[in-house]
XYZ file of C-alpha atoms in Angstrom:
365
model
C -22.704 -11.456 76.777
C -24.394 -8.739 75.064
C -22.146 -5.894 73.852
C -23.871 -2.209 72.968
C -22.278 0.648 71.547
C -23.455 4.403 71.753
C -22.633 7.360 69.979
C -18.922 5.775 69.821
C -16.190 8.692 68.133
C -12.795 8.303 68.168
C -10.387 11.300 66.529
C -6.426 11.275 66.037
C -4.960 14.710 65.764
C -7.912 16.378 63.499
C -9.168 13.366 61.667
C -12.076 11.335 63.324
C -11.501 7.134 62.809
C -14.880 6.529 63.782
C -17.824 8.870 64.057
C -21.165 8.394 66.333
C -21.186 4.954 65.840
C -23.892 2.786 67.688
C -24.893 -0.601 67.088
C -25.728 -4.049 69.481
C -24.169 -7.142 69.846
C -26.844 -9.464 70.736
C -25.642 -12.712 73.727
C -23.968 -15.378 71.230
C -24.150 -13.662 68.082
C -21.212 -13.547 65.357
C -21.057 -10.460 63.818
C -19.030 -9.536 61.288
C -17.190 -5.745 61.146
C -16.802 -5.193 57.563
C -15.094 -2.681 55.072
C -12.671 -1.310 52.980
C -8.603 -0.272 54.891
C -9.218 3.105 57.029
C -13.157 2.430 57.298
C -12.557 2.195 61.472
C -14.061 -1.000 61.515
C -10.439 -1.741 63.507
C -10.404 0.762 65.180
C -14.114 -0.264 66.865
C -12.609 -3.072 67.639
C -9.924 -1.830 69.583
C -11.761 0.758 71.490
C -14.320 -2.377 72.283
C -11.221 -4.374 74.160
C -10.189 -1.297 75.810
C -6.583 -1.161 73.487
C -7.452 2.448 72.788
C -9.546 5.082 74.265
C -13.070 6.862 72.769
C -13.389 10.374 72.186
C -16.700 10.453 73.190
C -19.214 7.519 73.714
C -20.218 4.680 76.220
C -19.298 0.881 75.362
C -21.199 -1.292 77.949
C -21.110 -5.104 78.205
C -23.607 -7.124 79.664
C -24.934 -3.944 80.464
C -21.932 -2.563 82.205
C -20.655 0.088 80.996
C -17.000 0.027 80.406
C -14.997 2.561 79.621
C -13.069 2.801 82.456
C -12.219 -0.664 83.017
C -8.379 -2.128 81.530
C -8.620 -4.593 78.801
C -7.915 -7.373 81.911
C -11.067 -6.057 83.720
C -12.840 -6.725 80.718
C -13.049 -10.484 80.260
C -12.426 -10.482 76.284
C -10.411 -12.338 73.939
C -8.321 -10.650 71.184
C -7.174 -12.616 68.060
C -4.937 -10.625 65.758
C -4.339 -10.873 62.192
C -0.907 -11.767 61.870
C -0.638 -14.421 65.374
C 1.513 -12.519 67.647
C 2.176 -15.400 69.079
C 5.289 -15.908 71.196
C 7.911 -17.142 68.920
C 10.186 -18.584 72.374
C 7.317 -20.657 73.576
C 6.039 -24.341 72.459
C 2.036 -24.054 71.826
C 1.753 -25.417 74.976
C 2.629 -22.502 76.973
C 1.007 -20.232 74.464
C -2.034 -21.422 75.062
C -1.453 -21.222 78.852
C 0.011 -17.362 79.106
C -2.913 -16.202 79.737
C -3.792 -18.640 82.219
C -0.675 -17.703 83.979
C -1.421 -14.326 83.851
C -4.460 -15.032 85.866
C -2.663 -17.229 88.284
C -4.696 -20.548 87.439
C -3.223 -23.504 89.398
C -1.093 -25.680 87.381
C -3.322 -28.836 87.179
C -6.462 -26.516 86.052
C -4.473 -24.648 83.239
C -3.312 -27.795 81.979
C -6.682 -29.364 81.648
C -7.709 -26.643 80.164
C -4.675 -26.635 77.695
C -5.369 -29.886 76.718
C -9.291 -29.421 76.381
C -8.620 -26.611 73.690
C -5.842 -28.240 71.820
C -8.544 -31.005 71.123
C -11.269 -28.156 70.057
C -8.846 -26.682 68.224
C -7.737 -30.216 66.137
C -3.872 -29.534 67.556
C -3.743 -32.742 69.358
C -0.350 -33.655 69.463
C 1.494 -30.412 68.644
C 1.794 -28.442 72.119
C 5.433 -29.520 72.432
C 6.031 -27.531 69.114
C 6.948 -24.187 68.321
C 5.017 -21.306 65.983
C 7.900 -21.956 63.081
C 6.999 -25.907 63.204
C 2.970 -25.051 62.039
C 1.467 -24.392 59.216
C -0.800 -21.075 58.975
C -4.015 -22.306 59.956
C -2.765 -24.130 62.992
C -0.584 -21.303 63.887
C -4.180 -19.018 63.783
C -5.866 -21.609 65.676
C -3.607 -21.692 68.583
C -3.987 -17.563 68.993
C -7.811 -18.242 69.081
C -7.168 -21.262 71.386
C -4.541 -18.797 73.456
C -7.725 -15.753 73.457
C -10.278 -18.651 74.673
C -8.274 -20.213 77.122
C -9.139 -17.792 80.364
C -12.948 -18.217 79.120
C -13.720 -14.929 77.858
C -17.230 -13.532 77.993
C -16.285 -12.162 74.510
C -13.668 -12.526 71.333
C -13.060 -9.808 69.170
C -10.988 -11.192 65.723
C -9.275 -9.043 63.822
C -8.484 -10.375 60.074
C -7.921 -13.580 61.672
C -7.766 -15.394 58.136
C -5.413 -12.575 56.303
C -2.288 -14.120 57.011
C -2.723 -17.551 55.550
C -3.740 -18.092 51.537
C -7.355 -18.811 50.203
C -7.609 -22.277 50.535
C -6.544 -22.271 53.943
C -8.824 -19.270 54.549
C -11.924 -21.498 53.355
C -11.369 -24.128 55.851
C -10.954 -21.679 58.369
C -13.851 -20.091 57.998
C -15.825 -23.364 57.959
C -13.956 -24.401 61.173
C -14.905 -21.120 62.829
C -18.611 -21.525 61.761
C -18.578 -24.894 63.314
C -16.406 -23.719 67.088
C -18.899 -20.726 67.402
C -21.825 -23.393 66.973
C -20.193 -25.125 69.713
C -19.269 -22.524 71.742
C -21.647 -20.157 71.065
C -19.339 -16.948 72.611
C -20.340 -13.433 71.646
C -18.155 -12.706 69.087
C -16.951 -9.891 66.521
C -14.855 -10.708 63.371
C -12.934 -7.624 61.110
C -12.409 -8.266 57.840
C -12.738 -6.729 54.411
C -13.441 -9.817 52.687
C -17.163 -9.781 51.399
C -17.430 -13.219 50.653
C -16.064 -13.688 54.183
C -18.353 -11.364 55.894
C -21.351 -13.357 53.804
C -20.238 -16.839 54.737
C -19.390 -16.721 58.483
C -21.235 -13.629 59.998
C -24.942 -13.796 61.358
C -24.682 -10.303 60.824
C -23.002 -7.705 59.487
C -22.217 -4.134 59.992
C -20.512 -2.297 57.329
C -18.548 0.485 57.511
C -16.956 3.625 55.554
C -14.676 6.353 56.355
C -15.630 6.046 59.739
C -18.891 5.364 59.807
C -21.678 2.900 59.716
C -23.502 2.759 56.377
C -25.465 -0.449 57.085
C -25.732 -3.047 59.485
C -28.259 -6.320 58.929
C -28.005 -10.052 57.922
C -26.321 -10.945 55.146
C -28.756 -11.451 52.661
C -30.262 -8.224 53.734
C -26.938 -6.057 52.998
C -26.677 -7.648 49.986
C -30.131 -8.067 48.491
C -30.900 -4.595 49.738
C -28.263 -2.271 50.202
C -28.937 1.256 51.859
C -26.628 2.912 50.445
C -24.500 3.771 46.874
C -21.343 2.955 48.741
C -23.054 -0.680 50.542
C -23.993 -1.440 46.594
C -20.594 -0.968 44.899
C -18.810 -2.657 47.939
C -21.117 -5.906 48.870
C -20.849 -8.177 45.495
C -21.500 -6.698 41.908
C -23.521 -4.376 41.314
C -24.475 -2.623 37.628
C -25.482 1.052 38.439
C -26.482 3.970 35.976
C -27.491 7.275 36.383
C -30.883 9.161 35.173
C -32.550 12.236 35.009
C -36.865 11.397 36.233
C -39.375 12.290 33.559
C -42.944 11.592 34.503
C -41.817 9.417 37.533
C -39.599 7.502 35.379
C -35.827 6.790 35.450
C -34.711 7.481 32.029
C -31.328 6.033 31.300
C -31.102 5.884 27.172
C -33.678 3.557 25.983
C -34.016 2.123 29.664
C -37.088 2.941 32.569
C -36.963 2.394 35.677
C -40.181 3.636 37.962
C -39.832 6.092 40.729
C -42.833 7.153 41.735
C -43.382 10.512 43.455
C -40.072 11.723 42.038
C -39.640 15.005 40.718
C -39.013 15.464 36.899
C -35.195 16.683 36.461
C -33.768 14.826 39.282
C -30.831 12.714 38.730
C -30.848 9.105 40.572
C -28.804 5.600 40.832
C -30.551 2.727 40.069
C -28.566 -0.841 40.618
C -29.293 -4.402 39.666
C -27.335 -7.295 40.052
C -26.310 -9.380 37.023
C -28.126 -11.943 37.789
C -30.832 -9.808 37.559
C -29.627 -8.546 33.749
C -31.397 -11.701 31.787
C -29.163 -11.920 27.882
C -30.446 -13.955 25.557
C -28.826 -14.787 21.961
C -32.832 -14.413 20.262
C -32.654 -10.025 19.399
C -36.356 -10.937 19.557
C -36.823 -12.299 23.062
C -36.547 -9.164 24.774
C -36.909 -5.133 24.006
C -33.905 -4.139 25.156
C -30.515 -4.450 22.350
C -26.872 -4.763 23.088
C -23.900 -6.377 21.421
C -22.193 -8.990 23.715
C -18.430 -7.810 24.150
C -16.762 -10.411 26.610
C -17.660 -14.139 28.250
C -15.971 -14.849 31.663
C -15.771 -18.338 32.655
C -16.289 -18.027 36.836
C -16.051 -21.843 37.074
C -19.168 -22.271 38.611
C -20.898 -19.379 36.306
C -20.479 -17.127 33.617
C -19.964 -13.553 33.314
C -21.607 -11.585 30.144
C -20.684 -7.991 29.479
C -22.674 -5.977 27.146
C -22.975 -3.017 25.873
C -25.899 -0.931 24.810
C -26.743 1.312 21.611
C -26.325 3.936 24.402
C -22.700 2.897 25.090
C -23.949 1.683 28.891
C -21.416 -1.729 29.730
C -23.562 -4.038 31.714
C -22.737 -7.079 33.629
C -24.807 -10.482 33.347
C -24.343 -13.552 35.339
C -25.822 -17.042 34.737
C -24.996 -20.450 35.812
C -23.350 -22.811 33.357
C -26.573 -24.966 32.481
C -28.235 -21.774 31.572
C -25.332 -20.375 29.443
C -25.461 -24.252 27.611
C -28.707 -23.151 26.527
C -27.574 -20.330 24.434
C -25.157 -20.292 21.962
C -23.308 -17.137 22.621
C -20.825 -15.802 20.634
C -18.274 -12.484 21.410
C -19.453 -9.421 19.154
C -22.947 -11.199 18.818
C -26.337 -9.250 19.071
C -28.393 -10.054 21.769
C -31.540 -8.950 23.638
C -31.645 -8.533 27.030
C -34.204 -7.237 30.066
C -33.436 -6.278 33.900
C -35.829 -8.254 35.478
C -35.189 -6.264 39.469
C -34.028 -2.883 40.275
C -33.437 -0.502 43.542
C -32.482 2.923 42.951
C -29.713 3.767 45.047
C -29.463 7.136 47.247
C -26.142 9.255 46.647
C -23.382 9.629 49.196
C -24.505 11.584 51.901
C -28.239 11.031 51.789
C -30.975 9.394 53.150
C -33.113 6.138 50.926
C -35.478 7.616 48.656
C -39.075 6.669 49.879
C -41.878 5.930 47.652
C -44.794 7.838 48.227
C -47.348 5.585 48.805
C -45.051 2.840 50.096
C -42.932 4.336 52.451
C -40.395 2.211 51.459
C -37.047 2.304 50.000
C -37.900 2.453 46.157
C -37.321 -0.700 44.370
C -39.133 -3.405 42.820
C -39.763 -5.999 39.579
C -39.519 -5.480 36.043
C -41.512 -6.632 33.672
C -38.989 -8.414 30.779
């Protein structure tokens, strides 16, 4: 079902959790709720299932609006982060409380007991108790225990925190593949980037309350809308300038900013893989001296620094790096191949002028 939220506050005592927040859940969709601790992405959550009330603001689903109705009334499943399962009860009958709840007849609620403990790859284990699983299966049986009733909706909150990385992977590729099957609305917290990137169709991120961006994931991170989006999505290198003649001067680097002011100060950010090094001082214009190699497994990490004392971050996959002979303290040449120049806390994306666009674009090396 399709969930939309309007103009959605929420205040304890004096401080406001979330502020005016609107955004849609489209039928089917998994979208991902994603920030730093106290952002309110939680909190959204929450006030979504009806576990707390809004301030101010109108959650409807499937066009319904719902703010009166009880979390029952509702028809959506919650999954929280750390299980809350019932520690007294075999999976079995965790699986079925809510079932209960409802008053399904016996012989229904176990079929459908038995049809999720086969989704859920727990064949086998409803005689056992929480303590007898490992993390993953114990998170599976709270999703299987929020699906059971057949929710119109399920709402996850951090449901990988609990359980360590590798388990976390295979999670998230199990979830991936259930929602394909499935294909329930659902929302997902979590302040995991690389999460948020991997399982979400879409994500919405949030800070101190609010919503900074919402959009797919290559969209958030390829084109952030905002300084806080680009230091929280990935890495980001950013530097500050003053514009002279519609350029970004940052030491010896330019960045164009057409129908800028002279004097202003701006952000511009590029990735590292956008920061090309190369061993040659001749390759490129720009100088630097290379001050550390990180091994990432799959890549390396260059940081440089500049004549102007600017530390920049490069990334390059390992065949590329073989190609070089790189060594720490080295001089190297280097060129930022793509920029976007970032808008400040509290204000809106600088447009071009004859673009209308958020300003950002190629470099020449």
């Amino acid at each position: 079902m399709k969930i939309e939220v309007r103009g959605l506050t929420k205040k304890f005592g004096s401080g406001t959790a979330v502020g005016n927040v609107s955004f849609v859940v489209q039928e089917g969709e998994l979208l991902g709720l994603l920030g730093p601790s106290g952002s309110g992405k939680t909190t959204v959550l929450r006030l979504i299932a009806g576990l707390e009330i809004p301030t101010s603001g109108d959650i409807f689903i499937d066009g319904k609006r719902v703010n009166d109705l009880t979390v029952q009334e509702r028809n959506i499943g919650f999954v929280f982060q750390h299980y809350a399962l019932f520690k007294h009860l075999p999976v079995f009958d965790n699986i079925a409380f809510g079932l209960k709840i409802k008053k399904w007849s016996a012989r229904d609620s176990a079929h459908r007991v038995q049809e999720l403990l086969a989704l859920m790859s727990l064949e086998g284990l409803g005689g056992r108790y929480p303590h007898q699983l490992s993390g993953g299966q114990r998170q599976r049986v709270a999703i299987a225990r929020a699906l059971a009733p057949r929710p119109a909706v399920l709402l996850m909150d951090e449901p990988f925190g609990a359980v360590d990385a590798k388990v976390r992977q295979e999670l998230r590729e199990w979830l991936i593949r259930l929602h394909t099957d499935l294909n329930v609305t659902s929302l997902f917290v979590t302040h995991d980037q690389e999460e948020a990137m991997e399982v979400s169709g879409r994500i919405i991120v949030f800070s101190k309350g609010k919503l900074e961006q919402a959009g797919s994931p290559a969209d958030v991170y390829e084109e952030p809308a905002t300084e806080f989006v680009a230091r929280f999505i990935g890495s980001m290198n950013i530097v500050e300038g003053i514009v002279q003649r519609e350029q970004v001067q940052v030491g010896s680097l330019e960045f164009p900013a057409p129908g800028c002011p002279d004097g202003q100060k701006l952000q511009v950010g590029f990735r590292p893989y956008y920061l090309k090094v190369a061993e040659d001082p001749a390759r490129y214009r720009q100088q630097a001296k290379l001050r550390h190699i990180y091994f990432l497994g799959v890549a390396y990490r260059l940081e440089i620094e500049t004549a102007d004392g600017l530390i920049l971050r490069s990334r390059m996959n390992k065949e590329e790096f073989r190609r070089w002979r790189f060594t720490v303290g080295q001089a190297v040449s280097f060129a930022i191949t793509h920029f976007r120049i970032l808008p400040q806390e509290g204000m809106a994306p600088l447009q071009g002028t004859e673009t209308g666009k958020p300003i950002t674009g190629p470099l020449t090396p």
